[in-house]
Amino acid sequence: MLDNKKVSYSGVQPSGNLTIGNYLGAIKNFSAYSDEYKCFYCVVDSHAITVRQVPAELRRRTYETLALYIACGLDPDKNTLYVQSHVPAHTELAWILNCFTMFGELSRMTQFKDKSERHADNVNAGLFTYPVLMASDILLYQTDVVPVGVDQKQHVELCRNIAARFNQLYPDTFTMPEPIISKDSMKIASLQEPTKKMSKSDENVNAVVYILDDKDTIIRKFKRAVTDSETCVRYAPEKHGINNLMTIYSCYTGKTFEEIEREFDGKGYGDFKLAVGEACADALAPVQQKFNELIADKAYLETLMKKGAEEAAYYARKTLSKVKRKLGFVQ
Ligand code: TYM
């Protein structure tokens, strides 16, 4: 709670162009809290450098991610939108929480295991302690809910363990956050390997639909989506490709799986893929239009970054000084 309101907190890494997985799994759900909660949505650039980034691209994507937050419906007057590295309290609390996080806990994180395989030449300490920085993001704002995709659930659970451990030693320090995972879009899969999640860092661009892809590209990617040898559109646990397309179609049209099966009864995968592509492209068109307006006005985005960082820093400092007081640091 902050100012007698519950708090919603989440973040997105500017480590690649954002995908419809980021949109459907996370960003789309952020605005549900704008009216009743105090909302903080962060562009987590400090997390992004756990894998090597090209500086000019990191800078460009930081602006783009902020613009996409707004283009996807987050009103900057109702939500605190900011860049993580602009609020130094995040990394300061992260050090403290490192001392309350166990090596064994971090070793069990599946994202760490995945990323250390993918970046075997750069298994740095930041990659290992990544979830601790994420815990500081969340705990600094006395967060109640964390809307995320299912791949981040384990990190939020670790954050809860850290908070519980800290609170046991120093009572009433942190609010216990709850991960909120929207069921219908919990995991949007790769279009080429539908057992894997759609990821902004995938090297195969055909596996991923980016929020900023144009209509032709979106339709082409869906047409090439890997499915199975059947032809009728129906849900079945082992039909990962079709299930994924049904999930995406359902997210964009609001139709249930039964309604989708009825709609495409007697039609083939070709018709279905085209319909998914069109529904996705049509839904993204207004987002893209708004994005293009925003990204052309860097000065406006910088004003927002500054305002967001000041608002966030105000609350972050309060929690940080409470933590330091409890630990026995001389203030
Ligand atoms: P990131 O940048 O990988 O992804 C941002 C959000 O998008 C969700 N997501 C997906 N959801 C469904 N299907 C997919 N294919 C898919 N791909 C990504 C992610 O679950 C996430 O919610 N560690 C976080 C960023 C972070 C954070 C935080 C989140 C840093 N601090 C504090 C919440 C609270 C991450 O790497 O997200």
CSV table of N, CA and C and ligand atoms in Angstrom, one decimal, residues 9-13 21-22 25-26 44 47 130 134 137-138 146 148-149 151-152 185-188 197-198 200, ligand 1:
chain,number,residue,atom,x,y,z
A,9,TYR,N,3.0,-3.2,-9.7
A,9,TYR,CA,4.3,-2.9,-10.2
A,9,TYR,C,4.7,-4.0,-11.3
A,10,SER,N,5.3,-3.5,-12.4
A,10,SER,CA,5.9,-4.5,-13.3
A,10,SER,C,6.9,-3.8,-14.1
A,11,GLY,N,7.7,-4.6,-14.9
A,11,GLY,CA,8.7,-4.0,-15.7
A,11,GLY,C,8.9,-4.8,-17.0
A,12,VAL,N,9.6,-4.2,-18.0
A,12,VAL,CA,9.9,-4.8,-19.2
A,12,VAL,C,11.3,-4.5,-19.6
A,13,GLN,N,12.1,-5.4,-20.0
A,13,GLN,CA,13.5,-5.2,-20.4
A,13,GLN,C,13.6,-4.6,-21.8
A,21,GLY,N,4.0,-11.4,-27.3
A,21,GLY,CA,4.0,-12.1,-26.0
A,21,GLY,C,4.1,-11.1,-24.9
A,22,ASN,N,5.0,-10.1,-25.0
A,22,ASN,CA,5.1,-9.1,-24.0
A,22,ASN,C,3.8,-8.3,-23.9
A,25,GLY,N,0.9,-11.0,-22.7
A,25,GLY,CA,1.2,-11.7,-21.4
A,25,GLY,C,1.3,-10.6,-20.3
A,26,ALA,N,1.7,-9.4,-20.6
A,26,ALA,CA,2.0,-8.5,-19.6
A,26,ALA,C,1.3,-7.1,-19.8
A,44,VAL,N,13.3,-1.6,-17.6
A,44,VAL,CA,14.3,-2.1,-16.7
A,44,VAL,C,15.7,-2.3,-17.5
A,47,HIS,N,18.5,-4.4,-15.8
A,47,HIS,CA,18.4,-5.8,-16.0
A,47,HIS,C,18.9,-6.2,-17.4
A,130,TYR,N,20.3,-11.5,-11.0
A,130,TYR,CA,19.2,-10.8,-11.7
A,130,TYR,C,17.9,-10.8,-10.8
A,134,MET,N,15.3,-7.7,-9.4
A,134,MET,CA,13.9,-7.7,-9.6
A,134,MET,C,13.1,-7.6,-8.3
A,137,ASP,N,13.1,-4.0,-7.2
A,137,ASP,CA,12.2,-3.3,-8.0
A,137,ASP,C,10.8,-3.3,-7.3
A,138,ILE,N,10.4,-4.6,-7.0
A,138,ILE,CA,9.1,-4.8,-6.5
A,138,ILE,C,8.9,-4.3,-5.1
A,146,VAL,N,1.8,-8.0,-9.0
A,146,VAL,CA,2.8,-7.9,-10.0
A,146,VAL,C,2.3,-8.6,-11.3
A,148,VAL,N,2.5,-10.2,-14.6
A,148,VAL,CA,3.6,-10.7,-15.4
A,148,VAL,C,3.1,-12.0,-16.2
A,149,GLY,N,3.9,-12.3,-17.2
A,149,GLY,CA,3.7,-13.6,-17.9
A,149,GLY,C,4.2,-14.7,-17.0
A,151,ASP,N,6.4,-16.9,-17.3
A,151,ASP,CA,7.9,-17.2,-17.2
A,151,ASP,C,8.5,-16.4,-16.0
A,152,GLN,N,7.8,-15.4,-15.5
A,152,GLN,CA,8.4,-14.6,-14.4
A,152,GLN,C,7.9,-15.0,-13.0
A,185,SER,N,-3.5,-15.7,-21.5
A,185,SER,CA,-2.4,-15.3,-22.3
A,185,SER,C,-1.1,-15.6,-21.5
A,186,MET,N,-1.1,-16.6,-20.6
A,186,MET,CA,0.0,-16.8,-19.7
A,186,MET,C,1.3,-17.0,-20.5
A,187,LYS,N,1.2,-17.7,-21.6
A,187,LYS,CA,2.4,-18.0,-22.3
A,187,LYS,C,2.1,-18.0,-23.8
A,188,ILE,N,2.6,-17.0,-24.5
A,188,ILE,CA,2.5,-17.0,-26.0
A,188,ILE,C,3.7,-17.7,-26.5
A,197,LYS,N,8.7,-20.4,-25.4
A,197,LYS,CA,8.0,-19.1,-25.4
A,197,LYS,C,8.4,-18.2,-26.5
A,198,MET,N,7.5,-17.3,-26.9
A,198,MET,CA,7.9,-16.3,-27.9
A,198,MET,C,8.8,-15.3,-27.2
A,200,LYS,N,11.7,-12.0,-27.3
A,200,LYS,CA,12.2,-10.9,-28.1
A,200,LYS,C,13.7,-11.1,-28.5
B,1,TYM,P1,10.7,-9.4,-20.0
B,1,TYM,O1,11.3,-8.1,-20.5
B,1,TYM,O2,11.4,-10.7,-20.5
B,1,TYM,O3,9.2,-9.5,-20.4
B,1,TYM,C1,8.3,-8.5,-20.1
B,1,TYM,C2,6.9,-9.2,-19.7
B,1,TYM,O4,6.4,-9.9,-20.8
B,1,TYM,C3,6.1,-11.2,-20.3
B,1,TYM,N1,6.3,-12.1,-21.5
B,1,TYM,C4,5.5,-13.0,-21.9
B,1,TYM,N2,4.2,-13.3,-21.5
B,1,TYM,C5,3.6,-14.3,-22.2
B,1,TYM,N3,4.1,-14.9,-23.3
B,1,TYM,C6,5.4,-14.7,-23.7
B,1,TYM,N4,5.9,-15.3,-24.8
B,1,TYM,C7,6.1,-13.7,-23.0
B,1,TYM,N5,7.3,-13.1,-23.2
B,1,TYM,C8,7.5,-12.2,-22.2
B,1,TYM,C9,7.0,-11.5,-19.2
B,1,TYM,O5,6.5,-12.5,-18.4
B,1,TYM,C10,7.1,-10.1,-18.5
B,1,TYM,O6,6.0,-10.0,-17.6
B,1,TYM,N6,12.4,-9.9,-15.4
B,1,TYM,C11,11.4,-9.3,-16.2
B,1,TYM,C12,11.4,-7.8,-16.1
B,1,TYM,C13,11.3,-7.2,-14.7
B,1,TYM,C14,10.2,-7.2,-13.8
B,1,TYM,C15,10.6,-6.5,-12.7
B,1,TYM,C16,8.9,-7.7,-14.0
B,1,TYM,C17,12.3,-6.6,-14.0
B,1,TYM,N7,11.9,-6.2,-12.8
B,1,TYM,C18,9.7,-6.3,-11.6
B,1,TYM,C19,8.0,-7.5,-12.9
B,1,TYM,C20,8.4,-6.8,-11.8
B,1,TYM,C21,11.6,-9.7,-17.6
B,1,TYM,O7,12.7,-10.1,-18.0
B,1,TYM,O8,10.6,-9.4,-18.4
